[in-house]
Amino acid sequence: SKGSPHDALPTQNSPIFSLAVSPDGGMLAAGVRDEVQIWSLRTKSLITTISPQAGSITGNPRGGPRGGRMPGGFFSSFGALDFVKNGAVLLAANRWSVRRWNTSDWVEAPPLPQAVGPTVVSATGERLALRSRGSRERSGNLSIFSAEDFEEVWQFESGLT
């Protein structure tokens, strides 16, 4: 048996680091370097390409191979993507930030500034679990945020130094 028929998306200019399918199965989000490509799975066409707002930190603020300014822009590779709120919002997380876009117009909402990856989304899509940014002396805390408004709803202080 040859398996199920499948379709291929056009070749990307760089590796795909993360994928997410919308709850209705209509869209595919593909994290490619410092942007996210949104594809229609019905028409197999590119809907839009989104990237963080200009001036925002998406890579390692100290620069270097894991982020920061690289030739041609930032290298941030969104390692986690998820559609929440029944597909109304797309979340994108990397090691340095958590971003969100409204899927009706693809406008970016304010990011979650104190977040550092990895990020986990609850099964209901209502909560985010992540490590909040620490200092040089502290490693940060485990925090739970609302996916709706990015308000912190719970924090566990690790006490690790």
CSV table of C-alpha atoms in Angstrom, one decimal, residues 5-6 10 15 17 29 34-35 37 71 76-77 112 120 124 133 149-150 153:
chain,number,residue,atom,x,y,z
A,5,PRO,CA,-2.5,10.8,-0.7
A,6,HIS,CA,-0.8,13.9,0.4
A,10,PRO,CA,6.2,24.9,-1.7
A,15,PRO,CA,13.9,24.8,8.0
A,17,PHE,CA,10.9,24.8,13.4
A,29,ALA,CA,1.0,27.8,10.9
A,34,ASP,CA,11.9,34.7,12.5
A,35,GLU,CA,8.5,34.5,10.9
A,37,GLN,CA,3.7,31.4,7.5
A,71,PRO,CA,22.6,39.2,8.6
A,76,SER,CA,14.6,33.5,16.6
A,77,SER,CA,13.0,30.3,15.4
A,112,LEU,CA,4.3,38.6,27.1
A,120,VAL,CA,3.1,24.9,27.3
A,124,THR,CA,-8.4,23.9,26.9
A,133,ARG,CA,12.4,35.9,33.1
A,149,ASP,CA,-5.1,38.7,28.2
A,150,PHE,CA,-1.6,37.5,29.3
A,153,VAL,CA,-2.9,33.9,37.4
